[in-house]
Coordinates of C-alpha atoms in Angstrom, one line a residue:
Chain U
M1 CA 5.9 39.7 17.7
K2 CA 3.5 42.7 17.0
S3 CA 1.1 42.1 13.7
P4 CA 2.0 45.1 11.2
A5 CA -0.5 47.4 10.7
P6 CA -3.1 47.1 7.4
A7 CA -1.4 50.1 5.9
D8 CA 1.9 48.4 5.7
L9 CA 0.5 45.1 4.6
Q10 CA -1.3 47.0 2.0
R11 CA 1.9 48.8 0.7
W12 CA 4.2 45.4 0.7
S13 CA 1.4 44.0 -1.6
E14 CA 1.1 46.9 -4.0
D15 CA 4.9 46.8 -3.8
V16 CA 4.9 43.2 -4.9
A17 CA 2.2 43.3 -7.4
R18 CA 3.7 46.2 -8.9
D19 CA 7.4 45.2 -9.1
A20 CA 8.0 41.1 -9.2
T21 CA 11.7 41.7 -7.8
S22 CA 10.6 44.0 -4.6
L23 CA 11.9 43.0 -1.0
S24 CA 8.8 43.7 0.1
F25 CA 8.0 39.8 -0.3
L26 CA 9.7 39.3 2.7
P27 CA 7.8 41.4 5.5
L28 CA 4.3 40.3 3.2
A29 CA 5.3 36.5 3.6
R30 CA 6.0 36.7 7.5
A31 CA 2.8 38.5 7.9
Y32 CA 1.0 35.7 6.1
R33 CA 3.1 33.0 7.9
R34 CA 1.7 35.0 11.2
Q35 CA -1.7 34.8 9.7
G36 CA -1.5 31.3 9.0
R37 CA -1.6 31.7 5.0
R38 CA 1.4 29.3 4.7
D39 CA 0.5 28.8 1.3
A40 CA 0.5 32.3 0.3
A41 CA 3.9 32.9 2.2
L42 CA 5.3 30.5 0.5
R43 CA 4.3 31.4 -2.8
L44 CA 5.6 34.6 -2.2
C45 CA 8.9 33.5 -0.8
L46 CA 9.4 31.0 -3.6
R47 CA 8.8 34.0 -6.6
G48 CA 10.5 36.8 -4.5
L49 CA 13.8 34.1 -4.3
E50 CA 13.7 33.7 -8.1
H51 CA 14.6 37.1 -8.1
H52 CA 16.9 37.5 -5.1
P53 CA 18.5 34.0 -4.6
D54 CA 21.3 34.8 -2.3
N55 CA 18.6 36.6 -0.2
V56 CA 19.6 35.0 3.6
E57 CA 16.2 36.1 4.9
G58 CA 14.0 34.6 2.3
H59 CA 15.5 31.3 2.2
S60 CA 15.3 31.1 6.1
L61 CA 11.6 32.0 6.0
L62 CA 10.9 29.4 3.0
A63 CA 12.9 27.0 5.6
M64 CA 10.7 27.8 8.4
L65 CA 7.5 27.6 6.0
Y66 CA 8.5 24.2 4.9
F67 CA 9.3 22.6 7.9
E68 CA 5.8 24.0 9.1
S69 CA 4.5 22.1 6.7
G70 CA 6.2 19.0 7.4
Q71 CA 8.6 19.2 4.5
R72 CA 11.4 18.1 6.3
V73 CA 13.6 17.5 3.1
K74 CA 12.6 21.0 1.4
A75 CA 13.6 22.7 4.4
Y76 CA 16.7 21.0 5.1
D77 CA 17.8 22.2 1.5
E78 CA 16.5 25.6 2.3
W79 CA 18.7 25.8 5.6
S80 CA 21.9 24.2 3.7
M81 CA 21.1 27.4 1.1
V82 CA 21.2 29.8 4.1
L83 CA 24.5 28.2 5.8
T84 CA 26.0 28.1 2.4
L85 CA 25.4 31.9 2.2
E86 CA 26.1 32.7 5.6
P87 CA 28.0 29.6 7.6
D88 CA 27.2 30.8 10.8
N89 CA 23.5 31.8 10.7
F90 CA 22.2 31.0 14.0
D91 CA 18.6 29.8 12.7
A92 CA 19.6 27.5 10.3
L93 CA 22.4 26.1 12.4
R94 CA 19.5 25.4 14.9
G95 CA 17.3 23.8 12.2
M96 CA 19.8 21.7 10.7
G97 CA 20.8 20.6 13.8
F98 CA 16.9 19.5 15.0
Y99 CA 16.8 18.1 11.4
Y100 CA 19.5 15.7 11.8
L101 CA 18.4 14.9 15.1
E102 CA 15.4 13.4 14.0
Q103 CA 17.4 11.7 11.5
E104 CA 19.0 10.2 14.5
D105 CA 22.7 11.6 13.0
H106 CA 23.8 12.4 16.2
I107 CA 27.1 13.5 15.4
A108 CA 26.2 16.3 12.7
A109 CA 23.5 17.0 15.2
K110 CA 25.9 17.8 17.8
R111 CA 27.9 19.5 15.3
H112 CA 25.5 22.0 14.0
L113 CA 23.7 22.4 17.7
E114 CA 27.3 23.1 19.3
R115 CA 27.6 26.2 16.4
A116 CA 24.2 27.4 17.3
A117 CA 24.9 27.2 21.1
A118 CA 28.2 29.1 20.2
Q119 CA 26.0 32.0 18.7
K120 CA 23.6 31.7 21.3
S121 CA 24.6 29.7 24.4
S122 CA 20.8 30.8 26.2
D123 CA 18.7 29.2 23.7
P124 CA 16.8 26.8 25.4
A125 CA 15.9 24.7 22.4
V126 CA 19.5 24.4 21.6
Q127 CA 20.3 23.4 24.9
E128 CA 17.5 20.5 25.1
G129 CA 18.8 19.2 21.9
L130 CA 22.5 19.2 23.3
R131 CA 21.5 17.6 26.2
I132 CA 19.3 14.7 24.1
I133 CA 22.2 14.2 22.1
S134 CA 24.7 13.9 24.8
E135 CA 22.2 11.2 26.2
R136 CA 21.8 8.9 23.3
L137 CA 25.8 9.1 22.5
G138 CA 26.0 8.0 26.0
E139 CA 23.6 4.7 24.7
A140 CA 25.4 3.7 22.1
T141 CA 24.7 0.2 22.7
A142 CA 21.4 0.4 23.4
E143 CA 18.4 -0.2 21.0
P144 CA 18.2 2.6 17.8
A145 CA 17.0 5.4 19.5
P146 CA 13.4 6.7 18.1
A147 CA 13.0 10.0 16.3
L148 CA 12.0 12.7 18.7
D149 CA 8.9 14.9 18.2
L150 CA 11.2 18.6 19.0
I151 CA 10.3 20.2 16.1
D152 CA 7.0 19.2 14.9
E153 CA 5.3 21.8 16.4
P154 CA 4.8 25.3 14.7
W155 CA 7.5 27.4 15.5
A156 CA 7.3 30.2 17.6
E157 CA 8.7 33.9 16.8
A158 CA 10.8 35.3 18.8
P159 CA 12.4 38.6 18.7
A160 CA 14.9 39.5 15.7
S161 CA 18.1 37.7 15.6
P162 CA 21.4 39.9 15.9
A163 CA 22.5 38.3 12.5
A164 CA 19.5 39.2 10.8
R165 CA 20.5 41.4 7.4
G166 CA 17.9 42.8 5.4
V167 CA 14.7 44.9 5.4
Q168 CA 13.1 43.2 8.1
A169 CA 14.3 41.7 11.3
T170 CA 14.5 37.7 11.4
E171 CA 11.6 35.4 13.0
V172 CA 13.9 33.1 15.3
V173 CA 12.1 30.0 15.4
Q174 CA 12.0 27.6 18.3
P175 CA 10.2 24.3 18.9
V176 CA 7.3 25.4 21.3
R177 CA 7.2 23.0 23.7
A178 CA 11.1 22.8 24.2
V179 CA 11.1 26.3 25.1
Q180 CA 7.8 25.8 27.2
A181 CA 9.5 22.6 29.2
P182 CA 13.0 22.9 29.0
A183 CA 13.7 21.6 32.3
A184 CA 14.0 18.0 33.9
P185 CA 12.2 15.7 33.6
P186 CA 12.0 16.3 29.9
P187 CA 8.7 17.5 28.7
A188 CA 5.9 15.2 26.8
P189 CA 7.2 16.3 23.7
L190 CA 10.5 14.9 23.9
E191 CA 9.7 11.7 25.2
P192 CA 10.6 8.8 22.2
R193 CA 7.7 7.9 20.1
P194 CA 7.4 5.6 17.0
A195 CA 9.9 7.0 14.1
P196 CA 8.0 8.8 11.3
A197 CA 7.8 7.7 7.6
A198 CA 11.5 8.0 6.1
P199 CA 12.3 11.0 4.6
P200 CA 12.5 10.8 0.4
A201 CA 16.4 11.1 0.9
P202 CA 18.8 10.6 3.6
A203 CA 20.7 13.2 4.8
P204 CA 24.3 13.6 3.8
A205 CA 27.4 12.1 5.2
T206 CA 29.2 15.5 5.4
A207 CA 27.9 19.2 6.1
P208 CA 26.3 20.5 3.0
E209 CA 28.1 23.9 4.0
S210 CA 31.4 22.3 4.1
F211 CA 33.3 23.3 0.8
D212 CA 36.2 20.8 1.9
D213 CA 35.9 18.5 -1.3
P214 CA 35.1 20.6 -4.4
R215 CA 33.3 18.1 -6.4
R216 CA 30.6 17.9 -3.3
I217 CA 29.7 21.6 -3.1
F218 CA 26.7 21.3 -4.8
D219 CA 25.2 17.8 -2.9
P220 CA 22.7 20.4 -1.2
I221 CA 20.8 20.4 -4.5
L222 CA 21.2 16.8 -5.6
K223 CA 18.2 15.4 -3.6
G224 CA 15.5 13.6 -5.2
G225 CA 17.4 12.7 -8.3
Q226 CA 16.4 14.9 -10.7
I227 CA 19.4 17.3 -11.1
L228 CA 22.4 15.1 -12.2
G229 CA 24.9 17.8 -11.0
A230 CA 25.8 21.1 -11.6
L231 CA 30.2 22.5 -12.5
I232 CA 31.5 25.2 -12.2
L233 CA 33.2 26.3 -15.3
D234 CA 35.9 28.6 -15.9
N235 CA 36.6 30.6 -18.9
Q236 CA 38.8 28.2 -20.2
G237 CA 36.3 25.4 -19.9
L238 CA 38.0 23.7 -17.0
V239 CA 35.8 22.3 -14.0
M240 CA 36.7 24.3 -10.6
G241 CA 34.1 22.7 -8.7
G242 CA 31.2 20.6 -8.6
S243 CA 30.3 17.1 -10.6
L244 CA 27.8 15.2 -12.6
A245 CA 26.1 12.1 -12.2
G246 CA 24.9 9.3 -14.6
T247 CA 24.9 9.1 -18.4
V248 CA 26.4 13.0 -18.2
G249 CA 29.4 12.1 -15.8
G250 CA 31.7 11.1 -18.1
Q251 CA 31.4 14.4 -20.2
A252 CA 32.0 16.6 -17.4
E253 CA 35.7 17.8 -18.7
A254 CA 34.2 18.4 -22.3
L255 CA 30.8 20.5 -21.5
G256 CA 33.4 23.4 -20.8
A257 CA 35.0 23.3 -24.3
I258 CA 31.6 22.0 -25.8
L259 CA 29.4 25.0 -24.4
G260 CA 31.9 28.1 -24.8
P261 CA 30.9 29.2 -28.0
A262 CA 27.3 28.7 -26.8
I263 CA 27.8 30.9 -24.3
E264 CA 29.2 33.6 -26.2
E265 CA 26.4 33.5 -28.7
A266 CA 24.1 34.0 -25.6
L267 CA 25.8 37.0 -24.1
R268 CA 25.8 38.4 -27.6
T269 CA 22.4 37.9 -28.5
A270 CA 20.9 39.4 -24.9
Q271 CA 23.1 42.5 -25.8
H272 CA 22.3 42.9 -29.3
L273 CA 18.2 42.1 -28.5
S274 CA 18.8 45.4 -25.5
L275 CA 17.4 42.5 -23.1
G276 CA 20.3 43.7 -20.5
G277 CA 23.2 41.3 -19.3
W278 CA 22.4 37.9 -19.8
K279 CA 21.5 35.9 -16.5
G280 CA 21.4 32.7 -17.8
A281 CA 20.2 29.9 -20.4
L282 CA 18.0 26.9 -20.3
L283 CA 18.0 24.1 -23.0
E284 CA 15.9 21.3 -23.0
A285 CA 17.2 18.6 -25.3
D286 CA 16.1 14.8 -25.9
A287 CA 18.2 13.4 -23.2
A288 CA 19.0 15.9 -20.5
V289 CA 18.0 19.7 -19.7
L290 CA 20.9 21.9 -18.9
H291 CA 20.9 24.9 -17.5
F292 CA 24.4 27.4 -17.5
S293 CA 24.5 30.7 -15.9
P294 CA 27.2 33.2 -15.5
V295 CA 28.9 33.9 -12.3
R296 CA 32.0 36.0 -12.0
D297 CA 35.4 36.5 -13.9
G298 CA 33.8 34.8 -17.1
M299 CA 33.1 31.4 -15.6
I300 CA 30.0 29.6 -15.4
V301 CA 27.3 27.6 -13.5
L302 CA 26.2 24.3 -15.4
L303 CA 23.5 22.5 -14.1
A304 CA 22.4 19.3 -15.8
A305 CA 19.0 17.5 -15.1
Q306 CA 16.8 14.6 -16.0
K307 CA 14.9 15.3 -19.0
N308 CA 11.6 14.9 -17.7
A309 CA 12.6 17.0 -14.5
P310 CA 10.0 20.0 -14.0
T311 CA 11.4 23.3 -15.7
G312 CA 10.8 25.4 -12.5
W313 CA 12.4 23.2 -10.0
V314 CA 15.5 23.1 -12.9
L315 CA 15.1 26.9 -12.7
R316 CA 15.3 26.8 -8.8
S317 CA 17.8 24.5 -8.6
A318 CA 20.1 26.6 -11.1
Q319 CA 19.5 29.8 -8.9
Q320 CA 20.7 27.5 -5.7
A321 CA 23.7 26.5 -7.8
S322 CA 25.0 29.6 -8.7
A323 CA 24.3 30.9 -5.1
I324 CA 26.7 27.7 -4.0
A325 CA 28.9 28.9 -7.0
T326 CA 29.3 32.8 -5.8
R327 CA 29.8 31.8 -2.0
F328 CA 32.6 28.6 -2.8
L329 CA 34.6 31.2 -5.4
E330 CA 34.2 33.9 -2.5
V331 CA 36.0 31.7 -0.2
Y332 CA 38.8 30.2 -3.1
S333 CA 39.3 32.7 -5.2
Chain W
M1 CA -0.2 26.3 -43.9
S2 CA 0.2 30.2 -43.8
D3 CA -3.0 30.4 -41.5
I4 CA -1.4 27.8 -39.2
F5 CA 1.6 30.4 -38.8
A6 CA -0.6 33.2 -38.3
E7 CA -2.6 31.2 -36.0
A8 CA 0.5 30.4 -33.9
V9 CA 2.1 33.7 -33.9
E10 CA -1.3 35.6 -33.0
R11 CA -2.0 33.3 -30.0
L12 CA 1.9 34.0 -29.0
S13 CA 1.9 37.4 -29.3
R14 CA -1.7 37.6 -27.0
V15 CA 0.3 36.2 -24.2
P16 CA 0.7 38.9 -21.6
G17 CA 4.4 40.5 -21.7
V18 CA 5.3 39.0 -25.0
R19 CA 6.9 41.8 -27.3
G20 CA 7.4 39.8 -30.2
A21 CA 6.8 36.0 -31.8
L22 CA 8.4 34.8 -34.8
I23 CA 8.4 31.8 -37.0
V24 CA 11.7 31.7 -38.4
E25 CA 13.9 29.4 -40.9
T26 CA 16.2 27.4 -38.9
D27 CA 19.2 27.6 -41.4
A28 CA 18.8 31.0 -43.1
G29 CA 17.5 33.0 -39.6
V30 CA 15.4 35.1 -41.8
P31 CA 11.7 35.4 -40.5
V32 CA 8.7 33.8 -42.1
L33 CA 6.1 35.7 -39.8
A34 CA 5.9 38.1 -37.4
E35 CA 4.0 39.9 -34.7
L36 CA 6.3 42.5 -33.0
A37 CA 5.8 45.2 -30.6
E38 CA 7.0 49.0 -31.4
G39 CA 11.0 48.6 -31.5
V40 CA 11.4 45.3 -31.7
Q41 CA 13.7 44.4 -35.0
G42 CA 12.0 41.2 -36.5
D43 CA 15.1 40.7 -38.7
V44 CA 17.6 41.2 -35.9
V45 CA 15.8 39.0 -33.6
A46 CA 15.3 36.1 -36.1
A47 CA 18.9 36.3 -37.0
L48 CA 20.4 36.3 -33.6
A49 CA 18.1 33.8 -32.2
S50 CA 18.2 30.8 -34.9
S51 CA 22.0 31.4 -34.7
L52 CA 22.1 31.2 -30.9
F53 CA 19.7 27.7 -31.4
R54 CA 21.8 26.6 -33.9
R55 CA 25.1 26.9 -31.8
T56 CA 23.4 25.5 -28.9
N57 CA 22.0 22.7 -30.7
S58 CA 25.3 22.0 -32.0
A59 CA 26.7 21.8 -28.4
A60 CA 23.6 19.5 -27.0
Q61 CA 24.3 17.0 -30.0
T62 CA 28.2 17.0 -29.4
A63 CA 27.3 16.6 -25.9
N64 CA 25.3 13.6 -26.7
F65 CA 22.2 15.2 -25.3
G66 CA 20.6 14.6 -28.3
N67 CA 18.5 17.5 -30.5
L68 CA 17.3 20.6 -28.7
R69 CA 13.7 21.4 -28.2
T70 CA 13.2 24.1 -26.4
L71 CA 16.1 27.0 -25.5
Q72 CA 15.3 30.0 -23.5
L73 CA 17.5 32.5 -22.5
E74 CA 17.1 35.0 -19.7
A75 CA 18.3 38.6 -19.7
E76 CA 18.3 41.4 -16.9
V77 CA 15.1 43.0 -18.6
G78 CA 13.3 40.1 -20.6
H79 CA 13.4 36.5 -22.2
V80 CA 13.7 34.8 -25.5
V81 CA 12.3 31.5 -26.1
V82 CA 12.9 29.4 -29.2
A83 CA 11.2 26.3 -29.9
N84 CA 12.6 23.7 -32.6
G85 CA 9.4 23.1 -35.0
G86 CA 12.3 21.2 -37.4
D87 CA 13.1 23.5 -40.5
L88 CA 11.2 25.9 -38.3
L89 CA 11.8 27.7 -35.1
V90 CA 9.1 29.5 -32.8
V91 CA 10.8 32.5 -31.6
V92 CA 9.1 34.5 -28.8
V93 CA 11.0 37.7 -27.2
A94 CA 9.4 38.3 -24.0
E95 CA 9.8 40.7 -20.8
K96 CA 11.0 39.7 -17.6
N97 CA 7.5 39.6 -15.5
A98 CA 6.1 37.9 -18.7
Q99 CA 4.2 34.4 -17.9
L100 CA 6.9 32.3 -19.3
G101 CA 5.0 29.2 -18.4
Q102 CA 2.3 30.2 -20.8
V103 CA 4.9 31.5 -23.2
R104 CA 6.5 28.2 -23.3
L105 CA 3.2 26.5 -23.7
E106 CA 2.2 28.5 -26.7
A107 CA 5.7 28.0 -28.2
H108 CA 5.8 24.3 -27.6
R109 CA 2.3 23.8 -29.5
A110 CA 3.0 26.2 -32.3
A111 CA 6.7 24.2 -33.1
E112 CA 4.5 20.9 -32.5
G113 CA 2.2 22.5 -35.3
L114 CA 5.3 23.3 -37.5
Q115 CA 6.8 19.7 -37.9

């Protein structure tokens, strides 16, 4: 991919510096990534997504950055978010497919890679992944298969995805060596190697982008144990989706009614202080951290976290929960 | 004591993006001390912020989450941060792009100093 002109870089930098909500964070972060400045790209993405939590391109780029830095679970979370926002996103389907392949969840890997292949059947990495899965599934009685090195390499850039949306083209991610040597015999990186350390959390049993079970729609953001759960509450205080774990779980049904007056007060305060519409409220209490934010039609998303959960993490998780809820309500309202 | 209040409010008001910092009586909702940018009405901020805090604190207690330590209201063009100092609240009105981490830190410090 052609490097951006210095003038473009300058303009994007100025845009972002002047206006934190500018979408120029995307091309600038991509440029940083190409320059090998992953940390800077990561920071830009995180900050940009604070203002654009529904931005598919941003989540997709963040997933790549996490992946390339070895943070598999975070990459998985971001791809989950992409698929929540755009269920047929090729990059995310492929990324999730290889994630599951590495986790040896061949059924989930196959499901994702087949969906990716339906989008782009000629993609050599997807074909290679499916071939490996087919081999593995044919060896059901063999020794447990070790993880593969398919996605350990930095991902190459390819022409923009047709599914891309937004101001800049999507960088299609591809496992480099799989692209270079897809034919039999299997290329060296595809040979089995000792399994890497287990990720902090296991892959969920069901596809996170599925809304089949309304109680589990927020599963993609629950990894790590800091987030206790999230609920969508309608304007009558009734739970429409999600669940809460731990000590707050039993209070799920009551929370809507309890928080109702506080939510009205928040709305009134924001209006009276000429702060515009309210976007959310973070409550740090002795026993938990709560965040609630409006979604649509008077409904809110409530997120509960451990009392010692980092605030930034809670806010970011709340944005993700809001995006999931929006998508859920679009599908089911 | 008023020096402590004044120092806390002054420190808060120096944080980039802060438009107003107040010490407010929790129950009465009236400002004890305030440093406000032009156009920010201290009485209104104090009344609304304390009312919001009392309401959310009551909700948190009812839901068995304990006392509220901090409340942060996010709006389209700014934030309101309220830190619990017992009988007094520290209230900060900040612009959207303010350094919220610093605002929260200073608000916490100020609230601890009030207790």
